[in-house]
Amino acid sequence: MKKPVILTGLRSNNDLHIGNYLGALMPLINMQVQHAKDYDIHLFVPDLHSFTTPIDHSKLYEQTINNLRIYAAAGLDLDSPNTHIYRQSYVSAHSELTVILNCFSHMGELSRMTQYKEKAENKPNISVGLFDYPILMASDILLYDAQYVPVGADQSQHIELARDIAIRMNNKFGDLFTLPEPEAKQAEFMSQTERMRIRDLITPEKKMSKSDETGKGVIFLTDTPEAAAKKIMGATTDSFGEVHYDKKERPGISNLLDILAALTDTDIKEIVSRYAGQTQYGELKKDVAEAVSSFLTDFQFKLSQIDDAVIIKKLEASEIQMNKVANSKLLSVQKALGLRL
Ligand code: TYM
């Protein structure tokens, strides 16, 4: 019997940061630990998604392999037969299904995507790929009948779109796709009250982002523990002078609390209570800096121990297997549309 699928991917357009780790990687790996036998786990690299905005292509291949190393260092169990790692561009059905789904998706719904609006704002020559990118993402999800998709808050609108497209296709052509669960159910399954959004340390009104040009507000997984601790100590806070969790009014402090809670697996309320009565943020910043630097020390050590040969062996085996799964789904879509008998 086919197992339900949990699936996520992280683009290889730049080094990954702590937001990617806490928003997508850690939830997926926690799920692998909790549901190892009951679910198929897909952690892939959406390499075709990596140049929807311009990148240095001479680095792409290596960055893609590096993402896979990071998946392993983060604790993904590569020995599990239910776990699959693959590169999107090595499974051509992703691209073919995108061409098909394009014809059943609407300009209006894509124009409403917040990510597109933010990335396209004030930029000349926006690529069609940036506009169309949620459809490629829908293909990534629907090809494997994924039910749960651990992602950060910035991607939930895309998951909802994938669900809408699947509903539309199923209504027209019969039961082609498993629907990804609605957002509330996704969060519940991941034991989250809402999807995670780690914010930029300097400008906490916006999310921490790989494409940030200065990198000053971003903790990359490749940062030295000392440099990362410095970035935390320099994080923008506020003038209230009281440790209080309020994402709207106090985004900087709330962001530091989110990071500390996630890295130490502690409830926010409990953390806040530790600083009761304090009128400055120095102590909290010091604790977050310590948690981040010890996380990076440990993580970077694990990364240095990764054996590329093990990854490549698993990668090649998964890609053979995933081509079979994806081609079979593509064929059922092609048949339903009248492209095949
Ligand atoms: P990407 O590569 O921009 O980000 C990878 C994952 O990291 C999450 N994330 C964050 N989470 C919390 N706080 C942040 N500041 C933060 N920044 C990024 C993202 O939400 C994401 O989960 N389109 C996707 C990649 C993708 C995908 C898919 C994901 C392609 N196909 C299919 C799931 C399923 C993207 O660009 O993520």
mmCIF file of C-alpha atoms and ligand atoms in Angstrom:
data_model
loop_
_atom_site.group_PDB
_atom_site.id
_atom_site.type_symbol
_atom_site.label_atom_id
_atom_site.label_comp_id
_atom_site.label_asym_id
_atom_site.label_seq_id
_atom_site.Cartn_x
_atom_site.Cartn_y
_atom_site.Cartn_z
ATOM 1 C CA MET A 1 0.000 0.000 0.000
ATOM 2 C CA LYS A 2 1.174 3.509 -0.866
ATOM 3 C CA LYS A 3 2.124 5.562 2.182
ATOM 4 C CA PRO A 4 0.958 9.174 2.642
ATOM 5 C CA VAL A 5 3.642 11.664 1.604
ATOM 6 C CA ILE A 6 5.319 14.481 3.524
ATOM 7 C CA LEU A 7 7.339 16.643 1.134
ATOM 8 C CA THR A 8 9.382 19.811 1.123
ATOM 9 C CA GLY A 9 12.160 21.509 -0.862
ATOM 10 C CA LEU A 10 14.675 24.316 -0.338
ATOM 11 C CA ARG A 11 16.019 26.291 -3.286
ATOM 12 C CA SER A 12 19.760 26.305 -3.903
ATOM 13 C CA ASN A 13 20.055 29.951 -4.964
ATOM 14 C CA ASN A 14 22.295 30.874 -2.020
ATOM 15 C CA ASP A 15 23.525 29.533 1.321
ATOM 16 C CA LEU A 16 20.644 28.453 3.544
ATOM 17 C CA HIS A 17 19.883 30.494 6.673
ATOM 18 C CA ILE A 18 18.461 29.816 10.082
ATOM 19 C CA GLY A 19 14.938 30.775 8.870
ATOM 20 C CA ASN A 20 15.081 28.005 6.244
ATOM 21 C CA TYR A 21 16.339 25.627 8.896
ATOM 22 C CA LEU A 22 13.686 26.449 11.489
ATOM 23 C CA GLY A 23 10.817 27.038 9.041
ATOM 24 C CA ALA A 24 11.150 23.976 6.816
ATOM 25 C CA LEU A 25 14.070 21.653 7.525
ATOM 26 C CA MET A 26 13.581 21.086 11.245
ATOM 27 C CA PRO A 27 9.794 20.473 10.983
ATOM 28 C CA LEU A 28 10.373 17.917 8.214
ATOM 29 C CA ILE A 29 13.091 16.119 10.125
ATOM 30 C CA ASN A 30 10.979 16.085 13.302
ATOM 31 C CA MET A 31 8.262 14.463 11.234
ATOM 32 C CA GLN A 32 10.653 11.876 9.944
ATOM 33 C CA VAL A 33 11.543 11.006 13.522
ATOM 34 C CA GLN A 34 7.870 10.867 14.572
ATOM 35 C CA HIS A 35 6.412 9.141 11.530
ATOM 36 C CA ALA A 36 9.345 7.189 10.108
ATOM 37 C CA LYS A 37 7.404 4.094 9.191
ATOM 38 C CA ASP A 38 4.008 5.525 8.339
ATOM 39 C CA TYR A 39 4.884 8.180 5.758
ATOM 40 C CA ASP A 40 7.078 8.614 2.703
ATOM 41 C CA ILE A 41 9.415 11.541 3.305
ATOM 42 C CA HIS A 42 10.562 13.634 0.324
ATOM 43 C CA LEU A 43 13.252 16.272 0.832
ATOM 44 C CA PHE A 44 14.273 17.511 -2.589
ATOM 45 C CA VAL A 45 16.195 20.414 -4.098
ATOM 46 C CA PRO A 46 14.005 22.559 -6.364
ATOM 47 C CA ASP A 47 17.012 23.508 -8.482
ATOM 48 C CA LEU A 48 14.835 24.829 -11.334
ATOM 49 C CA HIS A 49 13.321 27.260 -8.837
ATOM 50 C CA SER A 50 16.741 28.641 -8.022
ATOM 51 C CA PHE A 51 17.003 31.149 -10.874
ATOM 52 C CA THR A 52 13.546 32.722 -10.971
ATOM 53 C CA THR A 53 15.573 35.788 -9.988
ATOM 54 C CA PRO A 54 19.179 36.212 -11.272
ATOM 55 C CA ILE A 55 21.945 34.132 -9.604
ATOM 56 C CA ASP A 56 25.583 33.208 -10.237
ATOM 57 C CA HIS A 57 25.092 30.051 -12.327
ATOM 58 C CA SER A 58 28.708 28.930 -11.898
ATOM 59 C CA LYS A 59 27.802 28.118 -8.284
ATOM 60 C CA LEU A 60 24.431 26.427 -8.810
ATOM 61 C CA TYR A 61 25.547 22.807 -9.190
ATOM 62 C CA GLU A 62 27.693 22.906 -6.056
ATOM 63 C CA GLN A 63 25.040 24.802 -4.071
ATOM 64 C CA THR A 64 22.567 22.070 -4.964
ATOM 65 C CA ILE A 65 24.879 19.332 -3.657
ATOM 66 C CA ASN A 66 25.529 21.484 -0.611
ATOM 67 C CA ASN A 67 21.793 21.639 0.178
ATOM 68 C CA LEU A 68 21.791 17.842 0.180
ATOM 69 C CA ARG A 69 24.759 17.803 2.592
ATOM 70 C CA ILE A 70 22.826 20.214 4.816
ATOM 71 C CA TYR A 71 19.770 17.935 4.792
ATOM 72 C CA ALA A 72 21.955 15.075 6.021
ATOM 73 C CA ALA A 73 23.748 17.227 8.620
ATOM 74 C CA ALA A 74 20.378 18.411 9.941
ATOM 75 C CA GLY A 75 19.621 14.786 10.811
ATOM 76 C CA LEU A 76 17.738 13.368 7.826
ATOM 77 C CA ASP A 77 18.044 9.599 8.066
ATOM 78 C CA LEU A 78 19.307 8.532 4.647
ATOM 79 C CA ASP A 79 19.172 4.845 5.551
ATOM 80 C CA SER A 80 15.404 4.891 5.777
ATOM 81 C CA PRO A 81 13.897 3.296 2.642
ATOM 82 C CA ASN A 82 10.882 5.649 2.968
ATOM 83 C CA THR A 83 13.071 8.743 2.637
ATOM 84 C CA HIS A 84 13.862 10.190 -0.786
ATOM 85 C CA ILE A 85 16.275 12.962 -1.797
ATOM 86 C CA TYR A 86 16.366 14.231 -5.367
ATOM 87 C CA ARG A 87 16.966 17.176 -7.642
ATOM 88 C CA GLN A 88 13.914 18.583 -9.362
ATOM 89 C CA SER A 89 15.672 18.972 -12.725
ATOM 90 C CA TYR A 90 16.596 15.275 -12.719
ATOM 91 C CA VAL A 91 12.918 14.292 -12.745
ATOM 92 C CA SER A 92 11.642 15.867 -15.945
ATOM 93 C CA ALA A 93 7.975 15.169 -15.130
ATOM 94 C CA HIS A 94 8.065 18.271 -12.865
ATOM 95 C CA SER A 95 8.594 20.495 -15.907
ATOM 96 C CA GLU A 96 6.103 18.634 -18.086
ATOM 97 C CA LEU A 97 3.334 18.755 -15.520
ATOM 98 C CA THR A 98 4.002 22.500 -15.119
ATOM 99 C CA VAL A 99 3.279 23.093 -18.819
ATOM 100 C CA ILE A 100 -0.002 21.226 -18.411
ATOM 101 C CA LEU A 101 -1.046 22.926 -15.153
ATOM 102 C CA ASN A 102 -0.256 26.330 -16.689
ATOM 103 C CA CYS A 103 -3.299 25.876 -18.903
ATOM 104 C CA PHE A 104 -5.556 25.260 -15.898
ATOM 105 C CA SER A 105 -4.283 28.158 -13.783
ATOM 106 C CA HIS A 106 -5.356 31.752 -13.995
ATOM 107 C CA MET A 107 -3.346 34.923 -14.462
ATOM 108 C CA GLY A 108 -5.466 36.534 -11.729
ATOM 109 C CA GLU A 109 -4.652 33.969 -9.056
ATOM 110 C CA LEU A 110 -0.925 34.083 -9.832
ATOM 111 C CA SER A 111 -0.927 37.895 -9.823
ATOM 112 C CA ARG A 112 -2.233 37.786 -6.263
ATOM 113 C CA MET A 113 0.736 35.807 -4.909
ATOM 114 C CA THR A 114 2.441 37.919 -2.248
ATOM 115 C CA GLN A 115 5.894 36.460 -2.958
ATOM 116 C CA TYR A 116 5.593 37.450 -6.615
ATOM 117 C CA LYS A 117 4.431 40.956 -5.756
ATOM 118 C CA GLU A 118 7.261 41.438 -3.249
ATOM 119 C CA LYS A 119 9.989 40.062 -5.506
ATOM 120 C CA ALA A 120 8.748 41.852 -8.612
ATOM 121 C CA GLU A 121 8.272 45.227 -6.928
ATOM 122 C CA ASN A 122 10.303 47.981 -8.600
ATOM 123 C CA LYS A 123 12.358 45.451 -10.619
ATOM 124 C CA PRO A 124 12.843 45.804 -14.373
ATOM 125 C CA ASN A 125 12.468 42.758 -16.667
ATOM 126 C CA ILE A 126 10.656 40.392 -14.306
ATOM 127 C CA SER A 127 11.031 36.838 -15.601
ATOM 128 C CA VAL A 128 8.007 34.794 -16.616
ATOM 129 C CA GLY A 129 9.595 32.082 -14.437
ATOM 130 C CA LEU A 130 9.113 34.224 -11.324
ATOM 131 C CA PHE A 131 5.448 34.731 -12.169
ATOM 132 C CA ASP A 132 4.908 31.056 -12.985
ATOM 133 C CA TYR A 133 6.920 29.644 -10.106
ATOM 134 C CA PRO A 134 3.954 28.647 -7.909
ATOM 135 C CA ILE A 135 2.746 26.352 -10.715
ATOM 136 C CA LEU A 136 6.098 24.549 -10.787
ATOM 137 C CA MET A 137 5.766 24.265 -7.014
ATOM 138 C CA ALA A 138 2.241 22.843 -7.411
ATOM 139 C CA SER A 139 3.701 20.222 -9.780
ATOM 140 C CA ASP A 140 6.381 19.339 -7.203
ATOM 141 C CA ILE A 141 3.628 18.666 -4.682
ATOM 142 C CA LEU A 142 0.903 17.073 -6.834
ATOM 143 C CA LEU A 143 3.166 14.662 -8.743
ATOM 144 C CA TYR A 144 3.750 12.723 -5.533
ATOM 145 C CA ASP A 145 0.288 13.171 -3.974
ATOM 146 C CA ALA A 146 1.873 14.996 -1.040
ATOM 147 C CA GLN A 147 -0.483 15.471 1.877
ATOM 148 C CA TYR A 148 1.735 17.483 4.241
ATOM 149 C CA VAL A 149 4.167 20.176 3.116
ATOM 150 C CA PRO A 150 6.283 21.717 5.907
ATOM 151 C CA VAL A 151 7.242 25.237 4.812
ATOM 152 C CA GLY A 152 7.635 28.675 6.370
ATOM 153 C CA ALA A 153 4.792 31.217 6.447
ATOM 154 C CA ASP A 154 5.948 32.839 3.183
ATOM 155 C CA GLN A 155 5.032 29.690 1.234
ATOM 156 C CA SER A 156 1.580 28.884 2.648
ATOM 157 C CA GLN A 157 -0.210 30.839 -0.068
ATOM 158 C CA HIS A 158 1.542 28.637 -2.647
ATOM 159 C CA ILE A 159 0.377 25.470 -0.892
ATOM 160 C CA GLU A 160 -3.187 26.778 -0.965
ATOM 161 C CA LEU A 161 -2.814 27.480 -4.670
ATOM 162 C CA ALA A 162 -1.582 23.908 -5.272
ATOM 163 C CA ARG A 163 -4.672 22.692 -3.436
ATOM 164 C CA ASP A 164 -6.971 24.931 -5.522
ATOM 165 C CA ILE A 165 -5.412 23.696 -8.768
ATOM 166 C CA ALA A 166 -5.773 20.065 -7.637
ATOM 167 C CA ILE A 167 -9.454 20.626 -6.782
ATOM 168 C CA ARG A 168 -10.037 22.248 -10.172
ATOM 169 C CA MET A 169 -8.307 19.411 -12.048
ATOM 170 C CA ASN A 170 -10.115 16.718 -10.041
ATOM 171 C CA ASN A 171 -13.489 18.362 -10.722
ATOM 172 C CA LYS A 172 -12.795 18.427 -14.435
ATOM 173 C CA PHE A 173 -10.975 15.130 -14.952
ATOM 174 C CA GLY A 174 -11.842 12.848 -12.005
ATOM 175 C CA ASP A 175 -9.629 11.994 -9.060
ATOM 176 C CA LEU A 176 -6.192 12.783 -10.461
ATOM 177 C CA PHE A 177 -4.463 14.250 -7.427
ATOM 178 C CA THR A 178 -4.440 13.841 -3.650
ATOM 179 C CA LEU A 179 -5.176 17.241 -2.108
ATOM 180 C CA PRO A 180 -2.535 18.740 0.149
ATOM 181 C CA GLU A 181 -4.256 19.302 3.516
ATOM 182 C CA PRO A 182 -5.681 22.782 4.216
ATOM 183 C CA GLU A 183 -3.381 25.159 6.114
ATOM 184 C CA ALA A 184 -4.988 24.716 9.550
ATOM 185 C CA LYS A 185 -4.579 20.944 9.349
ATOM 186 C CA GLN A 186 -0.989 21.263 8.158
ATOM 187 C CA ALA A 187 -0.061 23.382 11.172
ATOM 188 C CA GLU A 188 -1.878 21.039 13.550
ATOM 189 C CA PHE A 189 -0.026 18.024 12.128
ATOM 190 C CA MET A 190 3.272 19.836 12.658
ATOM 191 C CA SER A 191 2.303 20.765 16.220
ATOM 192 C CA GLN A 192 2.508 24.440 15.231
ATOM 193 C CA THR A 193 -0.059 27.129 15.955
ATOM 194 C CA GLU A 194 1.024 28.818 12.729
ATOM 195 C CA ARG A 195 3.734 28.534 10.084
ATOM 196 C CA MET A 196 7.088 29.919 11.203
ATOM 197 C CA ARG A 197 8.418 33.286 9.999
ATOM 198 C CA ILE A 198 11.910 34.218 11.190
ATOM 199 C CA ARG A 199 12.519 37.911 10.599
ATOM 200 C CA ASP A 200 15.506 39.904 9.409
ATOM 201 C CA LEU A 201 17.597 40.960 12.414
ATOM 202 C CA ILE A 202 18.130 44.532 11.233
ATOM 203 C CA THR A 203 14.718 45.118 9.640
ATOM 204 C CA PRO A 204 12.401 42.826 11.637
ATOM 205 C CA GLU A 205 9.378 44.044 9.692
ATOM 206 C CA LYS A 206 10.501 41.777 6.817
ATOM 207 C CA LYS A 207 11.369 38.087 6.739
ATOM 208 C CA MET A 208 14.927 36.795 6.904
ATOM 209 C CA SER A 209 15.765 36.127 3.265
ATOM 210 C CA LYS A 210 18.499 34.391 1.258
ATOM 211 C CA SER A 211 18.306 37.118 -1.351
ATOM 212 C CA ASP A 212 19.079 39.881 1.158
ATOM 213 C CA GLU A 213 21.963 41.764 -0.404
ATOM 214 C CA THR A 214 23.805 42.883 2.735
ATOM 215 C CA GLY A 215 23.407 39.658 4.727
ATOM 216 C CA LYS A 216 23.705 41.720 7.942
ATOM 217 C CA GLY A 217 20.310 40.700 9.265
ATOM 218 C CA VAL A 218 20.629 37.081 8.153
ATOM 219 C CA ILE A 219 22.211 34.176 10.058
ATOM 220 C CA PHE A 220 23.536 31.864 7.363
ATOM 221 C CA LEU A 221 24.250 28.255 8.308
ATOM 222 C CA THR A 222 27.783 28.945 7.022
ATOM 223 C CA ASP A 223 28.377 31.952 9.334
ATOM 224 C CA THR A 224 31.083 31.435 11.938
ATOM 225 C CA PRO A 225 29.546 31.104 15.421
ATOM 226 C CA GLU A 226 31.354 34.339 16.421
ATOM 227 C CA ALA A 227 30.004 36.309 13.451
ATOM 228 C CA ALA A 228 26.493 34.977 14.091
ATOM 229 C CA ALA A 229 26.673 35.940 17.788
ATOM 230 C CA LYS A 230 27.719 39.464 16.736
ATOM 231 C CA LYS A 231 24.744 39.722 14.383
ATOM 232 C CA ILE A 232 22.394 38.745 17.234
ATOM 233 C CA MET A 233 23.966 41.298 19.607
ATOM 234 C CA GLY A 234 23.429 43.953 16.908
ATOM 235 C CA ALA A 235 19.796 42.989 16.252
ATOM 236 C CA THR A 236 17.255 45.800 16.128
ATOM 237 C CA THR A 237 14.979 45.803 19.193
ATOM 238 C CA ASP A 238 12.747 48.613 20.492
ATOM 239 C CA SER A 239 12.599 51.212 23.231
ATOM 240 C CA PHE A 240 10.013 49.467 25.459
ATOM 241 C CA GLY A 241 12.789 47.864 27.534
ATOM 242 C CA GLU A 242 10.643 44.952 28.631
ATOM 243 C CA VAL A 243 10.813 41.379 27.308
ATOM 244 C CA HIS A 244 7.336 40.810 25.956
ATOM 245 C CA TYR A 245 6.113 38.661 23.043
ATOM 246 C CA ASP A 246 4.126 40.735 20.562
ATOM 247 C CA LYS A 247 4.980 40.149 16.916
ATOM 248 C CA LYS A 248 3.094 43.200 15.689
ATOM 249 C CA GLU A 249 4.267 45.879 18.129
ATOM 250 C CA ARG A 250 7.657 44.362 19.037
ATOM 251 C CA PRO A 251 8.799 42.364 16.013
ATOM 252 C CA GLY A 252 12.531 42.503 16.867
ATOM 253 C CA ILE A 253 12.253 41.106 20.398
ATOM 254 C CA SER A 254 9.585 38.609 19.358
ATOM 255 C CA ASN A 255 11.904 37.360 16.608
ATOM 256 C CA LEU A 256 14.722 36.778 19.117
ATOM 257 C CA LEU A 257 12.261 34.916 21.351
ATOM 258 C CA ASP A 258 11.100 32.786 18.404
ATOM 259 C CA ILE A 259 14.699 31.855 17.563
ATOM 260 C CA LEU A 260 15.552 30.995 21.179
ATOM 261 C CA ALA A 261 12.350 28.976 21.648
ATOM 262 C CA ALA A 262 12.886 26.979 18.462
ATOM 263 C CA LEU A 263 16.580 26.280 19.036
ATOM 264 C CA THR A 264 16.102 25.217 22.637
ATOM 265 C CA ASP A 265 12.692 23.580 22.113
ATOM 266 C CA THR A 266 11.197 25.670 24.920
ATOM 267 C CA ASP A 267 7.817 27.346 25.234
ATOM 268 C CA ILE A 268 7.872 31.117 24.551
ATOM 269 C CA LYS A 269 5.947 31.861 27.769
ATOM 270 C CA GLU A 270 8.523 30.047 29.834
ATOM 271 C CA ILE A 271 11.336 31.972 28.163
ATOM 272 C CA VAL A 272 9.586 35.330 28.674
ATOM 273 C CA SER A 273 9.113 34.564 32.391
ATOM 274 C CA ARG A 274 12.903 34.225 32.820
ATOM 275 C CA TYR A 275 13.353 37.928 32.038
ATOM 276 C CA ALA A 276 10.511 39.256 34.183
ATOM 277 C CA GLY A 277 11.432 42.569 35.811
ATOM 278 C CA GLN A 278 14.389 43.284 33.509
ATOM 279 C CA THR A 279 14.485 46.700 31.898
ATOM 280 C CA GLN A 280 17.088 45.980 29.232
ATOM 281 C CA TYR A 281 17.503 43.445 26.467
ATOM 282 C CA GLY A 282 21.212 42.643 26.969
ATOM 283 C CA GLU A 283 20.645 39.411 28.898
ATOM 284 C CA LEU A 284 18.152 38.048 26.363
ATOM 285 C CA LYS A 285 20.440 38.938 23.451
ATOM 286 C CA LYS A 286 23.352 37.193 25.166
ATOM 287 C CA ASP A 287 21.288 34.028 25.645
ATOM 288 C CA VAL A 288 20.098 34.035 22.027
ATOM 289 C CA ALA A 289 23.661 34.655 20.795
ATOM 290 C CA GLU A 290 24.875 31.698 22.859
ATOM 291 C CA ALA A 291 22.093 29.418 21.627
ATOM 292 C CA VAL A 292 22.770 30.388 17.998
ATOM 293 C CA SER A 293 26.530 29.987 18.246
ATOM 294 C CA SER A 294 26.319 26.620 19.972
ATOM 295 C CA PHE A 295 23.758 25.465 17.384
ATOM 296 C CA LEU A 296 26.121 26.525 14.560
ATOM 297 C CA THR A 297 29.177 24.919 16.174
ATOM 298 C CA ASP A 298 27.338 21.629 16.471
ATOM 299 C CA PHE A 299 25.723 21.867 13.026
ATOM 300 C CA GLN A 300 28.942 22.793 11.238
ATOM 301 C CA PHE A 301 30.765 19.916 12.902
ATOM 302 C CA LYS A 302 28.067 17.511 11.664
ATOM 303 C CA LEU A 303 28.333 19.049 8.189
ATOM 304 C CA SER A 304 32.094 18.471 8.139
ATOM 305 C CA GLN A 305 31.505 14.761 8.866
ATOM 306 C CA ILE A 306 29.150 14.200 5.926
ATOM 307 C CA ASP A 307 30.382 11.626 3.452
ATOM 308 C CA ASP A 308 29.536 12.800 -0.090
ATOM 309 C CA ALA A 309 29.652 9.228 -1.402
ATOM 310 C CA VAL A 310 26.736 8.257 0.866
ATOM 311 C CA ILE A 311 24.693 11.216 -0.361
ATOM 312 C CA ILE A 312 25.385 10.602 -4.039
ATOM 313 C CA LYS A 313 24.483 6.923 -3.720
ATOM 314 C CA LYS A 314 21.159 7.758 -2.053
ATOM 315 C CA LEU A 315 20.521 10.617 -4.501
ATOM 316 C CA GLU A 316 20.975 8.445 -7.578
ATOM 317 C CA ALA A 317 18.810 5.652 -6.185
ATOM 318 C CA SER A 318 16.058 8.131 -5.217
ATOM 319 C CA GLU A 319 16.149 9.821 -8.623
ATOM 320 C CA ILE A 320 15.613 6.497 -10.426
ATOM 321 C CA GLN A 321 12.730 5.681 -8.082
ATOM 322 C CA MET A 322 11.153 9.163 -8.241
ATOM 323 C CA ASN A 323 11.244 9.195 -12.049
ATOM 324 C CA LYS A 324 9.091 6.061 -11.962
ATOM 325 C CA VAL A 325 6.611 7.534 -9.462
ATOM 326 C CA ALA A 326 6.406 10.922 -11.201
ATOM 327 C CA ASN A 327 6.153 9.464 -14.725
ATOM 328 C CA SER A 328 3.322 7.235 -13.672
ATOM 329 C CA LYS A 329 1.376 10.217 -12.276
ATOM 330 C CA LEU A 330 2.195 12.249 -15.382
ATOM 331 C CA LEU A 331 0.883 9.432 -17.582
ATOM 332 C CA SER A 332 -2.439 9.361 -15.728
ATOM 333 C CA VAL A 333 -2.743 13.127 -16.275
ATOM 334 C CA GLN A 334 -1.792 12.793 -19.952
ATOM 335 C CA LYS A 335 -4.444 10.098 -20.393
ATOM 336 C CA ALA A 336 -7.110 12.173 -18.660
ATOM 337 C CA LEU A 337 -6.334 15.125 -20.923
ATOM 338 C CA GLY A 338 -6.439 13.105 -24.142
ATOM 339 C CA LEU A 339 -2.691 13.205 -24.788
ATOM 340 C CA ARG A 340 -2.316 9.405 -24.428
ATOM 341 C CA LEU A 341 -4.651 6.481 -24.902
HETATM 342 P P1 TYM B 1 12.862 28.831 -0.248
HETATM 343 O O1 TYM B 1 13.991 28.115 -0.869
HETATM 344 O O2 TYM B 1 12.779 30.311 -0.441
HETATM 345 O O3 TYM B 1 12.870 28.548 1.298
HETATM 346 C C1 TYM B 1 13.000 27.226 1.785
HETATM 347 C C2 TYM B 1 12.072 27.033 2.961
HETATM 348 O O4 TYM B 1 12.443 27.928 4.004
HETATM 349 C C3 TYM B 1 11.289 28.645 4.442
HETATM 350 N N1 TYM B 1 11.705 29.985 4.839
HETATM 351 C C4 TYM B 1 11.477 30.505 6.044
HETATM 352 N N2 TYM B 1 10.861 30.000 7.120
HETATM 353 C C5 TYM B 1 10.797 30.789 8.228
HETATM 354 N N3 TYM B 1 11.342 32.037 8.262
HETATM 355 C C6 TYM B 1 11.958 32.578 7.192
HETATM 356 N N4 TYM B 1 12.494 33.789 7.247
HETATM 357 C C7 TYM B 1 12.055 31.798 6.014
HETATM 358 N N5 TYM B 1 12.597 32.014 4.791
HETATM 359 C C8 TYM B 1 12.371 30.892 4.085
HETATM 360 C C9 TYM B 1 10.384 28.694 3.228
HETATM 361 O O5 TYM B 1 9.048 28.941 3.598
HETATM 362 C C10 TYM B 1 10.601 27.326 2.654
HETATM 363 O O6 TYM B 1 9.783 26.384 3.293
HETATM 364 N N6 TYM B 1 9.166 27.698 -3.381
HETATM 365 C C11 TYM B 1 9.928 27.243 -2.240
HETATM 366 C C12 TYM B 1 10.681 25.962 -2.517
HETATM 367 C C13 TYM B 1 9.823 24.888 -3.102
HETATM 368 C C14 TYM B 1 8.960 24.050 -2.381
HETATM 369 C C15 TYM B 1 8.371 23.198 -3.380
HETATM 370 C C16 TYM B 1 8.644 23.896 -1.025
HETATM 371 C C17 TYM B 1 9.745 24.583 -4.410
HETATM 372 N N7 TYM B 1 8.889 23.552 -4.591
HETATM 373 C C18 TYM B 1 7.453 22.229 -3.015
HETATM 374 C C19 TYM B 1 7.712 22.927 -0.679
HETATM 375 C C20 TYM B 1 7.117 22.111 -1.673
HETATM 376 C C21 TYM B 1 10.935 28.311 -1.886
HETATM 377 O O7 TYM B 1 11.249 29.160 -2.669
HETATM 378 O O8 TYM B 1 11.487 28.151 -0.653
#
